[in-house]
PDB file of C-alpha atoms and ligand atoms in Angstrom:
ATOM      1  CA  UNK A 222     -98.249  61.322  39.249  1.00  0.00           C
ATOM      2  CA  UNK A 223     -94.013  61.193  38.663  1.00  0.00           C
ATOM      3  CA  UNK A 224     -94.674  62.701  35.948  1.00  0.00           C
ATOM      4  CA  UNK A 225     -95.725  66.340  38.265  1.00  0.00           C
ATOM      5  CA  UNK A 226     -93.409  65.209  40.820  1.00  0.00           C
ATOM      6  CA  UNK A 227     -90.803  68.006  41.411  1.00  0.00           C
ATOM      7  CA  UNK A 228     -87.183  67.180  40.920  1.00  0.00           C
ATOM      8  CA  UNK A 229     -86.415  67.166  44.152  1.00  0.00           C
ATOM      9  CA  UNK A 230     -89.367  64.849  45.272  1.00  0.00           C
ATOM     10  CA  UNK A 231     -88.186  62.536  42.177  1.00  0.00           C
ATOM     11  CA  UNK A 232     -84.503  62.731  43.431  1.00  0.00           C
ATOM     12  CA  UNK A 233     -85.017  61.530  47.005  1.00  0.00           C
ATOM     13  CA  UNK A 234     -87.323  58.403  45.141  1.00  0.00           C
ATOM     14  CA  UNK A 235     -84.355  57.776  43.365  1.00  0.00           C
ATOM     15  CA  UNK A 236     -81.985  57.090  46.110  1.00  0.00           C
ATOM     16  CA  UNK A 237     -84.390  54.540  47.610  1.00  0.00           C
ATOM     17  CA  UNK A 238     -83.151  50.750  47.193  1.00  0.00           C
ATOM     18  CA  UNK A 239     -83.755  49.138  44.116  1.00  0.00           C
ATOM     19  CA  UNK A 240     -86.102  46.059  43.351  1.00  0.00           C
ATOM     20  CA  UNK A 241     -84.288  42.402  43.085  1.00  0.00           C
ATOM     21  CA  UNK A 242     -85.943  40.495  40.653  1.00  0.00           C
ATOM     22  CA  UNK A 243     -89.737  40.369  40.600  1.00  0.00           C
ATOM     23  CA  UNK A 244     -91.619  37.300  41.366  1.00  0.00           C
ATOM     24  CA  UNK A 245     -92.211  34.762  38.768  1.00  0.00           C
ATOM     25  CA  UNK A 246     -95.414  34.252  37.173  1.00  0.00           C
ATOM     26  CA  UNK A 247     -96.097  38.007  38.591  1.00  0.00           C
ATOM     27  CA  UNK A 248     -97.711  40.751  36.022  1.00  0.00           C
ATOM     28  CA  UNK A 249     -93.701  42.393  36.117  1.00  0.00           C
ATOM     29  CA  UNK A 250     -92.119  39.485  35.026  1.00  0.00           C
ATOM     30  CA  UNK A 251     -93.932  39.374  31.532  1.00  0.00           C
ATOM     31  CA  UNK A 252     -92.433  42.510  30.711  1.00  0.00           C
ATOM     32  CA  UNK A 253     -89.269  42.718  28.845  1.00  0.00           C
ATOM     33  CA  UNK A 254     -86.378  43.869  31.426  1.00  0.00           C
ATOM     34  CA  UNK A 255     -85.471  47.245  30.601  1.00  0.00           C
ATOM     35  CA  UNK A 256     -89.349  48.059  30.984  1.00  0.00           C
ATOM     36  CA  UNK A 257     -89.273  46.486  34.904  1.00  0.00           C
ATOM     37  CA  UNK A 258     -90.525  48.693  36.982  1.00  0.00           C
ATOM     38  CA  UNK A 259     -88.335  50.246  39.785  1.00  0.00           C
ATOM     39  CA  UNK A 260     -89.892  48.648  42.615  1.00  0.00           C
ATOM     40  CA  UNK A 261     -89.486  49.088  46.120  1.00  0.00           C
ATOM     41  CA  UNK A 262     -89.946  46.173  48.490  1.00  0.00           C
ATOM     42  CA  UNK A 263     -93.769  47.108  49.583  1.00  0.00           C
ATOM     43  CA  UNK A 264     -94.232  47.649  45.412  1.00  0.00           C
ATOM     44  CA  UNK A 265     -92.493  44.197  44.869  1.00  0.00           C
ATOM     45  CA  UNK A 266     -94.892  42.289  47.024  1.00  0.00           C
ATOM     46  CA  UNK A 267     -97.865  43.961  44.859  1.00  0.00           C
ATOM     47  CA  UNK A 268     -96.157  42.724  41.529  1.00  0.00           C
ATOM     48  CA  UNK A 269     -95.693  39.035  43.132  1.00  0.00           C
ATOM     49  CA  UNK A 270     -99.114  39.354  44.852  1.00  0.00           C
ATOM     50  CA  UNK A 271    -101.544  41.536  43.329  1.00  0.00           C
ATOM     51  CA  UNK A 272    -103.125  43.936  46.199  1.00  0.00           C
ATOM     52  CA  UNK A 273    -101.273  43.622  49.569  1.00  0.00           C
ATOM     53  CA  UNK A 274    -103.872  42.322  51.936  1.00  0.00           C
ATOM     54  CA  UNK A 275    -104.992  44.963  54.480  1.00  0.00           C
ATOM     55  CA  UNK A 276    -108.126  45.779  56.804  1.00  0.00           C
ATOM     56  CA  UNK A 277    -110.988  47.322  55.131  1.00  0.00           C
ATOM     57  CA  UNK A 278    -110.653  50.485  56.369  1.00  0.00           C
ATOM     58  CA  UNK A 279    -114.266  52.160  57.365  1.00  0.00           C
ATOM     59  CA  UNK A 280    -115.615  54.651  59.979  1.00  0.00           C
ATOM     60  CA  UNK A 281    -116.099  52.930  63.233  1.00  0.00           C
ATOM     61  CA  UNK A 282    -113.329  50.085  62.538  1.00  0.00           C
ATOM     62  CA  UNK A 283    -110.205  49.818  64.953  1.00  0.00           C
ATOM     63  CA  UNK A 284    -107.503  51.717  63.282  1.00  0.00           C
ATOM     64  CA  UNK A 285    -104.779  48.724  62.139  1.00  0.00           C
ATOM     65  CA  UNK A 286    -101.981  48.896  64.647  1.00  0.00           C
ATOM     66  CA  UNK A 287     -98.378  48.879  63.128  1.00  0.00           C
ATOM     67  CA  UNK A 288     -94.600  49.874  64.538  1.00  0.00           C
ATOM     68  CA  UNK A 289     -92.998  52.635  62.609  1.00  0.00           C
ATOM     69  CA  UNK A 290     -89.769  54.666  62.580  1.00  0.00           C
ATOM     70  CA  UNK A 291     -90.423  58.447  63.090  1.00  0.00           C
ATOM     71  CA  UNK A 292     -88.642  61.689  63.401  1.00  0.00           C
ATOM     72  CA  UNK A 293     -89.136  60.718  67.668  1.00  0.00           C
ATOM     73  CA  UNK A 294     -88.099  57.255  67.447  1.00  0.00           C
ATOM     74  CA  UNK A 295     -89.011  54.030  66.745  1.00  0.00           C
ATOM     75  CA  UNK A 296     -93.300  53.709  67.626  1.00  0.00           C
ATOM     76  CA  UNK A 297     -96.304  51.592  68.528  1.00  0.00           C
ATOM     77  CA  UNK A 298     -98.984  53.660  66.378  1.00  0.00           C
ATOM     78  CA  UNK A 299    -101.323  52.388  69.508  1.00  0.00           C
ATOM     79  CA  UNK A 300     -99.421  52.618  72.261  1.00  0.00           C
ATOM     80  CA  UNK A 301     -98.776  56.924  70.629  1.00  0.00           C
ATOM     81  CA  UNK A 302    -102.275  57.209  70.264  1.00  0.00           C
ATOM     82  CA  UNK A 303    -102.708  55.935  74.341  1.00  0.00           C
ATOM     83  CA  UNK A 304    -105.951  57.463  75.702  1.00  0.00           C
ATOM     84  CA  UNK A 305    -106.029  60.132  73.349  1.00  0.00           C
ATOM     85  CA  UNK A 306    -107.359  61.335  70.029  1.00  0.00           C
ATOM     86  CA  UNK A 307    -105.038  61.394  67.129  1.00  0.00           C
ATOM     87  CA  UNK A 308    -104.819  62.979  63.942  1.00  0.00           C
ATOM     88  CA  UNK A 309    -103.005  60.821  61.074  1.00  0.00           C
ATOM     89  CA  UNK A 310    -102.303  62.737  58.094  1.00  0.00           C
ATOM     90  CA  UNK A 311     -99.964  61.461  55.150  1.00  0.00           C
ATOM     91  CA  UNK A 312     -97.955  63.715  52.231  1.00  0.00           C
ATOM     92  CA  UNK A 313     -96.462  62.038  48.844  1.00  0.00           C
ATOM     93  CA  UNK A 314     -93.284  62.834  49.665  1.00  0.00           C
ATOM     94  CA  UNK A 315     -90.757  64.943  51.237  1.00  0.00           C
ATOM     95  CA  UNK A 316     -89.778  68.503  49.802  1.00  0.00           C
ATOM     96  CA  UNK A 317     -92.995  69.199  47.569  1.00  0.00           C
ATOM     97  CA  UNK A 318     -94.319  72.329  47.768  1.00  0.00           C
ATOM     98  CA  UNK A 319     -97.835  71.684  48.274  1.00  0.00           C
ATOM     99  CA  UNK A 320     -96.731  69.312  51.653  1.00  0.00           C
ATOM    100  CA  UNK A 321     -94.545  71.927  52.850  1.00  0.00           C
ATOM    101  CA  UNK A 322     -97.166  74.351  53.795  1.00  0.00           C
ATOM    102  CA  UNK A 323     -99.898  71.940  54.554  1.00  0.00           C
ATOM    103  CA  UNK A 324     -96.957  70.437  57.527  1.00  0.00           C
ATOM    104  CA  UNK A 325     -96.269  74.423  58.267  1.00  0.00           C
ATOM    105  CA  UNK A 326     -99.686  74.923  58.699  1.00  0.00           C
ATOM    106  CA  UNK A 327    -100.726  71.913  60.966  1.00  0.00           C
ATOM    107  CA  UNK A 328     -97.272  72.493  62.862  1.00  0.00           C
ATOM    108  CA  UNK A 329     -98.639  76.065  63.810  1.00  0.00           C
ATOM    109  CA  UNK A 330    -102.021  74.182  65.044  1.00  0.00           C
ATOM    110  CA  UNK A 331    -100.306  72.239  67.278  1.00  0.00           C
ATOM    111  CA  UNK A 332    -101.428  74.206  70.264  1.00  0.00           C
ATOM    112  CA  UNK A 333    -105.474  73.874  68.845  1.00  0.00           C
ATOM    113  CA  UNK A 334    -104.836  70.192  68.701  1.00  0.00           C
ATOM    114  CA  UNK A 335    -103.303  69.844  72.288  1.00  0.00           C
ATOM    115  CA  UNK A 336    -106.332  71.582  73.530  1.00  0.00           C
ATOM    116  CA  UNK A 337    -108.906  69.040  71.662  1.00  0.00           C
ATOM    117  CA  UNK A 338    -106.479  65.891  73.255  1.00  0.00           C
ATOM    118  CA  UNK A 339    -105.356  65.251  69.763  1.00  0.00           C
ATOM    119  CA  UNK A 340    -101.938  63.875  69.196  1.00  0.00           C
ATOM    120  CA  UNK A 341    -100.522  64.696  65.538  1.00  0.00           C
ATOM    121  CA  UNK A 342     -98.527  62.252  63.878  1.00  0.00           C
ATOM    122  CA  UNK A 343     -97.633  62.924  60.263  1.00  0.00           C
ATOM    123  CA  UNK A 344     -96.283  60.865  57.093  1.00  0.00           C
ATOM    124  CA  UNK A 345     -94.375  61.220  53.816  1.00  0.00           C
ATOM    125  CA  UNK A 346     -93.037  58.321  52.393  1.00  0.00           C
ATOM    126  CA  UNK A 347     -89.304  59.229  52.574  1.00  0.00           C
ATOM    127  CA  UNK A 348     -86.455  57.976  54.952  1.00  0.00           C
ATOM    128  CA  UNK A 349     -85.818  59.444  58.256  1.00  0.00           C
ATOM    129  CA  UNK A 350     -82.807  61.384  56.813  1.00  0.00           C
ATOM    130  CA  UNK A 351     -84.858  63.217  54.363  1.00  0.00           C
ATOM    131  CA  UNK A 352     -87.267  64.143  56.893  1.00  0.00           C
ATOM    132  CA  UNK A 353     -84.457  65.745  59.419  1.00  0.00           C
ATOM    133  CA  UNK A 354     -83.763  67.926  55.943  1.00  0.00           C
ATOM    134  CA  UNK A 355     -87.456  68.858  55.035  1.00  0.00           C
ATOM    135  CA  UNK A 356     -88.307  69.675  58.583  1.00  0.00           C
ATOM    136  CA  UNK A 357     -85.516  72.377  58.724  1.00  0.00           C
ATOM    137  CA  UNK A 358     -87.092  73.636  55.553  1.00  0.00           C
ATOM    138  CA  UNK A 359     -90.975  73.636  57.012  1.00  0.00           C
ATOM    139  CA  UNK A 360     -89.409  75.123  60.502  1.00  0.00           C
ATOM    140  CA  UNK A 361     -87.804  78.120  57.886  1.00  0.00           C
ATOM    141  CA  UNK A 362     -90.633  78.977  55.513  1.00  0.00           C
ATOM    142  CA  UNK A 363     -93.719  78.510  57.782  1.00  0.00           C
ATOM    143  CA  UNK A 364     -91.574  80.159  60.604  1.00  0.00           C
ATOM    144  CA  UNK A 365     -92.478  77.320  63.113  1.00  0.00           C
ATOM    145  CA  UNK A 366     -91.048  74.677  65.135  1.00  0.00           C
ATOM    146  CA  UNK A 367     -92.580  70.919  63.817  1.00  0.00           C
ATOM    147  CA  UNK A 368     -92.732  69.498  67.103  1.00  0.00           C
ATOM    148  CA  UNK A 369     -95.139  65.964  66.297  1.00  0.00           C
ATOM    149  CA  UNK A 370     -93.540  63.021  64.690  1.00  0.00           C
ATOM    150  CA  UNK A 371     -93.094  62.192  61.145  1.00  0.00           C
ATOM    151  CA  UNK A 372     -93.379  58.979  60.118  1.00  0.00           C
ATOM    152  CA  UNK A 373     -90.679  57.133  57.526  1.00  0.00           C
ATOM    153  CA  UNK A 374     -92.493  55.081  54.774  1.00  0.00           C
ATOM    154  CA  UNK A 375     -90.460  54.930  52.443  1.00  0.00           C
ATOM    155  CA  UNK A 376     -91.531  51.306  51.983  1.00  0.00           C
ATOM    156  CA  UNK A 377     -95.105  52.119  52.114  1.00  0.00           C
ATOM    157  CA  UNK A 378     -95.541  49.896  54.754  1.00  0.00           C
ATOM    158  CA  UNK A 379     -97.943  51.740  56.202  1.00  0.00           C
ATOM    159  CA  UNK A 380     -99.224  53.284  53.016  1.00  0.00           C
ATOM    160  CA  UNK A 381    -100.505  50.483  52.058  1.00  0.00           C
ATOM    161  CA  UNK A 382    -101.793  49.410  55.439  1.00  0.00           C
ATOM    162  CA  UNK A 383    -104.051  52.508  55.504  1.00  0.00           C
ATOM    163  CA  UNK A 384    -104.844  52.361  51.348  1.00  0.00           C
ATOM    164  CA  UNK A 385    -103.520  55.919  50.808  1.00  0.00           C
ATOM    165  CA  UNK A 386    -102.287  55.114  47.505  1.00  0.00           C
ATOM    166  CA  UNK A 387    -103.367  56.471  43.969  1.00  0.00           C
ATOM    167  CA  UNK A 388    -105.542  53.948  42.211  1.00  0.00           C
ATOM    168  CA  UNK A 389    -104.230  55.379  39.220  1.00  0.00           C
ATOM    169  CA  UNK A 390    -100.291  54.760  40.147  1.00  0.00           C
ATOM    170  CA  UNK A 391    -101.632  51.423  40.858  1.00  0.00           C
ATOM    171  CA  UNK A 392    -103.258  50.438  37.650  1.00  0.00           C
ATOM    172  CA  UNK A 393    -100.035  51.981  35.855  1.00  0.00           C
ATOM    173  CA  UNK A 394     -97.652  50.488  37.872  1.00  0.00           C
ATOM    174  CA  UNK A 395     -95.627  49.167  34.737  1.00  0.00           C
ATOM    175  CA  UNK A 396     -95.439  52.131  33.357  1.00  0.00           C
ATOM    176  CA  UNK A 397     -94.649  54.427  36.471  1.00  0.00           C
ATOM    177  CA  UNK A 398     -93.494  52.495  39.021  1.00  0.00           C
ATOM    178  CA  UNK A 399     -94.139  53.237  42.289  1.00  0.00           C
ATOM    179  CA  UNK A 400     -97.643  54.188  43.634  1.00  0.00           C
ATOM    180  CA  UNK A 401     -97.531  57.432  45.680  1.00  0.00           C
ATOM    181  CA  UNK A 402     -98.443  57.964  49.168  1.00  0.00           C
ATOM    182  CA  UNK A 403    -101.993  60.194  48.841  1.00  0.00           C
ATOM    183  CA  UNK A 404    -103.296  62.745  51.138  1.00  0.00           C
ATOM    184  CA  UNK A 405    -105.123  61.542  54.177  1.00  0.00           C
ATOM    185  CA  UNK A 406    -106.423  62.184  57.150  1.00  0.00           C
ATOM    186  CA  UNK A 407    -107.447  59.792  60.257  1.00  0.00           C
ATOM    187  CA  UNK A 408    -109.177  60.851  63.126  1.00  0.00           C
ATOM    188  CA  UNK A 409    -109.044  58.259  65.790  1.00  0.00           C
ATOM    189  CA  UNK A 410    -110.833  58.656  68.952  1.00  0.00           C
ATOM    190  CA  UNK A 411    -109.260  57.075  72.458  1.00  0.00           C
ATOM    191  CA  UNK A 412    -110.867  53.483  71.480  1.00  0.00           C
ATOM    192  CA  UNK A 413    -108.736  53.560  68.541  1.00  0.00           C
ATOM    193  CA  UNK A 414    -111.742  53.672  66.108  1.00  0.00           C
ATOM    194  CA  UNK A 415    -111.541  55.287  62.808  1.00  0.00           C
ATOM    195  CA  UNK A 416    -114.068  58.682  63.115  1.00  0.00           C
ATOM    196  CA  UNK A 417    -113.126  60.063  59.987  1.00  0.00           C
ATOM    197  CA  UNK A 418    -111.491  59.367  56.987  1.00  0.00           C
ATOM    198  CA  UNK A 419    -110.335  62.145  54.173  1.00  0.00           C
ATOM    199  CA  UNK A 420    -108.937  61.729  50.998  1.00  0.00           C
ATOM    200  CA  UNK A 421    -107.496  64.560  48.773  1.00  0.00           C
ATOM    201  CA  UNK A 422    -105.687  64.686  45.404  1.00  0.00           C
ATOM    202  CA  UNK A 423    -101.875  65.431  45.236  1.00  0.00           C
ATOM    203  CA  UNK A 424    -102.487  68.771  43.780  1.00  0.00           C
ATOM    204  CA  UNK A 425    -104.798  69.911  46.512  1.00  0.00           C
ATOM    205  CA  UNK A 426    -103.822  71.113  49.866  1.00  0.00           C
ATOM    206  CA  UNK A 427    -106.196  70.287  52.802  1.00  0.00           C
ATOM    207  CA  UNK A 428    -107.667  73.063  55.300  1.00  0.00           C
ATOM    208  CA  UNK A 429    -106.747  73.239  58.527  1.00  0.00           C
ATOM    209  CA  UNK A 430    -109.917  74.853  59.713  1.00  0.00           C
ATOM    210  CA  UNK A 431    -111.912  72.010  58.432  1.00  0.00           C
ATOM    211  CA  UNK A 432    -109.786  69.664  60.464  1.00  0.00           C
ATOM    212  CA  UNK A 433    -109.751  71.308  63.225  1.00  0.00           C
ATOM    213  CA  UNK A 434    -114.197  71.734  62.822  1.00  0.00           C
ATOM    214  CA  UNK A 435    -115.134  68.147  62.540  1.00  0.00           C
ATOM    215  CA  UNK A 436    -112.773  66.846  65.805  1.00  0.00           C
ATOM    216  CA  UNK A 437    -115.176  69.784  67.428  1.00  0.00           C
ATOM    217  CA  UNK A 438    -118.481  68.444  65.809  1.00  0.00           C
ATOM    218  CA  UNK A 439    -117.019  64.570  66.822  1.00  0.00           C
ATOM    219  CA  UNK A 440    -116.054  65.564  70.169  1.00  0.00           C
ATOM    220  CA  UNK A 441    -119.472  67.473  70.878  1.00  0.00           C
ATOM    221  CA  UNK A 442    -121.233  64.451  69.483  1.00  0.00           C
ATOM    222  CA  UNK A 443    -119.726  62.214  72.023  1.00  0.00           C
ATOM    223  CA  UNK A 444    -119.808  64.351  74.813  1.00  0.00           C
ATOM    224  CA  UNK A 445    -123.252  65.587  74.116  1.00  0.00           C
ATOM    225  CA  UNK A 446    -124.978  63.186  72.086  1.00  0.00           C
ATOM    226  CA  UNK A 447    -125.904  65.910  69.446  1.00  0.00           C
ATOM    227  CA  UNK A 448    -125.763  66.090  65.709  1.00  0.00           C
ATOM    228  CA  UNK A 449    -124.388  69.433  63.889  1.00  0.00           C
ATOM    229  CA  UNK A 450    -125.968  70.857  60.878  1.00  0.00           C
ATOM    230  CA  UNK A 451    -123.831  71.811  57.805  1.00  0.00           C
ATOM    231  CA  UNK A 452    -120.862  74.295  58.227  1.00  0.00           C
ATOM    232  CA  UNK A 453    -121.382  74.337  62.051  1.00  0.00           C
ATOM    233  CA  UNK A 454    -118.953  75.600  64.483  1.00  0.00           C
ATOM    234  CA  UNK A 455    -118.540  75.599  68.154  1.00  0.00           C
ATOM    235  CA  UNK A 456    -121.305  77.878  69.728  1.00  0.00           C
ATOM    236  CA  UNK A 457    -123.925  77.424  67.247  1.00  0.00           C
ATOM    237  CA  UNK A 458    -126.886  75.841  67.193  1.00  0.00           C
ATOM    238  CA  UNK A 459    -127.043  72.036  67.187  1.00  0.00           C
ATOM    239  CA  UNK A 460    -129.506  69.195  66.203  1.00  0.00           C
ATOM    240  CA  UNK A 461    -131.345  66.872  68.120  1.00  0.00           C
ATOM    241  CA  UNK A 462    -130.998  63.393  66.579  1.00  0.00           C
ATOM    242  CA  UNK A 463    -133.628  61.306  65.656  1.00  0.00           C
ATOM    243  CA  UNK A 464    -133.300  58.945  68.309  1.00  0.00           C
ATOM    244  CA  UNK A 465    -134.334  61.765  70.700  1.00  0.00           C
ATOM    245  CA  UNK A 466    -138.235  62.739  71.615  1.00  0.00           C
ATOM    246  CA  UNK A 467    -138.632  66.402  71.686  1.00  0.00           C
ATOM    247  CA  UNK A 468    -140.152  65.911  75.093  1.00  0.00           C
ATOM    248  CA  UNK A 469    -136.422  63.761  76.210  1.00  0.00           C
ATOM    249  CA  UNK A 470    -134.720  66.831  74.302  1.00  0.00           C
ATOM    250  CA  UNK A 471    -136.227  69.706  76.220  1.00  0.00           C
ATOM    251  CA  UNK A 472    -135.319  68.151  79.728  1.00  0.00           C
ATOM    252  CA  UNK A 473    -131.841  67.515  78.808  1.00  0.00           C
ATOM    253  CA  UNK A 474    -131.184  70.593  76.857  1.00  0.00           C
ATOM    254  CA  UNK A 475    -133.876  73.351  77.874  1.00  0.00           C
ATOM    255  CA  UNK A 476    -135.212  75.140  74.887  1.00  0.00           C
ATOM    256  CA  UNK A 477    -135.574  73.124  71.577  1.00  0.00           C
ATOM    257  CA  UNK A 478    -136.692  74.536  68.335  1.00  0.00           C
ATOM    258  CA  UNK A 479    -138.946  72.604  65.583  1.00  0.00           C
ATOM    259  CA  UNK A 480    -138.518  74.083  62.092  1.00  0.00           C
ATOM    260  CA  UNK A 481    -139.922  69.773  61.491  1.00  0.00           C
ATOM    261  CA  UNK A 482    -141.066  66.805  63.547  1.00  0.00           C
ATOM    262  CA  UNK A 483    -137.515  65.662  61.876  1.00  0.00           C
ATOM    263  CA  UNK A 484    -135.608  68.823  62.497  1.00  0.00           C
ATOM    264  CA  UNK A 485    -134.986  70.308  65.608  1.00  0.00           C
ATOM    265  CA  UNK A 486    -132.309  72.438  66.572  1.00  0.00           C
ATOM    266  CA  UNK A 487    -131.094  73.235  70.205  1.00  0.00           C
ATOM    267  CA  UNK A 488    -128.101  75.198  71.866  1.00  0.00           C
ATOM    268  CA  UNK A 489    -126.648  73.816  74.380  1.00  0.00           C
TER     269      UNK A 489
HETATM  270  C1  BEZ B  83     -96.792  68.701  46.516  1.00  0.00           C
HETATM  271  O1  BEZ B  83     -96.825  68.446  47.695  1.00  0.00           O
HETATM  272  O2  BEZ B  83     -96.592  69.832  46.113  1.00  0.00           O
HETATM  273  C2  BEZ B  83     -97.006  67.612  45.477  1.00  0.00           C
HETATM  274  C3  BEZ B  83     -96.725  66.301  45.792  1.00  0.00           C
HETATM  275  C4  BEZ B  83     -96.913  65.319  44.828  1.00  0.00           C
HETATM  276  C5  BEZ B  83     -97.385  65.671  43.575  1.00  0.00           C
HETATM  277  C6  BEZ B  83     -97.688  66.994  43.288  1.00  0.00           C
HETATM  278  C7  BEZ B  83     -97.488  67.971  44.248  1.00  0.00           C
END
């Protein structure tokens, strides 16, 4: 992935601390010198360790906790989240395009989110500095004001923590030596339980609309105890789940409709 990196992306990697020597008996330390990778610390542990140890990370387990600088200050990622929903979405790194509009974007959203009870917390795995810079730029070209926090991984700390790195960085890790922070979104509901989990390629912005969709169909769900059908939105028809009689689903909901025994849809 350096290799698509933009200079300026590449630049800001650049200035980050250098490795001290790698572990010994590690995977780095059989390679001559001048082909060393340039590690960072949370890199350097991986060399001496193989895989960082972390939570397995699935839909319905407590989001790991961790303390974080951010563009606000210094934070408890549960004490942030508090009794609210939050949205945790990562970028590779500061002052790439495709990052720049997908913060301008969310940063515009900010009011649709505040009406769900969804606290936005983003993170690029730069240093607080270089976010102060890149937010300037996002608050020019989307014409917007960032107000949520940013996180600064520039160890990948919490990269790692949440497993939003490339597999691919990581099984070249000689050769390109850092693994780069993905594109991911968290939804975590007030218990602090994972609801969602997405994943997208570097080269592939995310949509907004589809964020925005499912914290509606989760929310509903909860609130409701409905299912919704594909490419649902609010208002639209929704479906009784399985654990439901039709007979249970017409006194809590009114009408229901039957297309199967398996299939019924309601409106509530
Ligand atoms: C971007 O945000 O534009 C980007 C980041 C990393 C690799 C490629 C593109």
């Amino acid at each position: 992935m350096a290799a698509i990196l933009p200079r300026a992306g590449l630049r800001a990697l650049r200035t980050l601390p250098r490795a001290t020597p790698v572990a010994r008996g590690s995977f780095a330390s059989t390679l001559p010198r001048t082909q060393r990778p340039l590690a960072q610390p949370i890199t350097r542990r991986f060399l001496a360790t193989g895989i960082p140890e972390q939570p397995r990370l699935r839909l319905g387990s407590t989001a790991p906790n961790f303390k974080a600088q951010t563009t606000h200050g210094e934070i408890d990622f549960h004490e942030f989240i508090g009794n609210n929903w939050a949205i945790l979405f990562s970028h590779p790194a500061d002052f790439t395009p495709v990052c720049t509009t997908e913060l301008g974007a969310f940063s515009k959203l900010k009011n649709e989110f505040d009406q769900r009870g969804v606290k936005m917390i983003g993170l690029s795995a730069n240093d607080l500095s270089s976010h102060g810079d890149w937010v300037k730029d996002i608050n020019e070209v989307a014409n917007t004001n960032v107000q949520f926090p940013i996180i600064a991984d520039a160890d990948r700390k919490v990269a790692f923590l949440y497993d939003m790195v490339d597999q691919r960085d990581i099984d070249n890790i000689a050769e390109k030596g850092i693994p780069f922070t993905i594109r991911s979104v968290f939804i975590i509901d007030p218990a602090k339980k994972i609801r969602l989990i997405m994943l997208y390629p570097a080269s592939t912005g995310r949509n907004s609309a589809e964020v925005l969709r499912v914290i509606d169909a989760l929310q509903a769900a909860d609130k409701k105890g409905i299912a919704t059908p594909i490419d649902w939105n609010v208002g639209e028809d929704v479906i009784v789940p399985p654990s439901v009689s039709t007979e249970d689903a017409k006194k809590k909901f009114g009408e229901v409709r039957e297309l199967k025994p398996y299939l019924r849809y309601t409106n509530f």
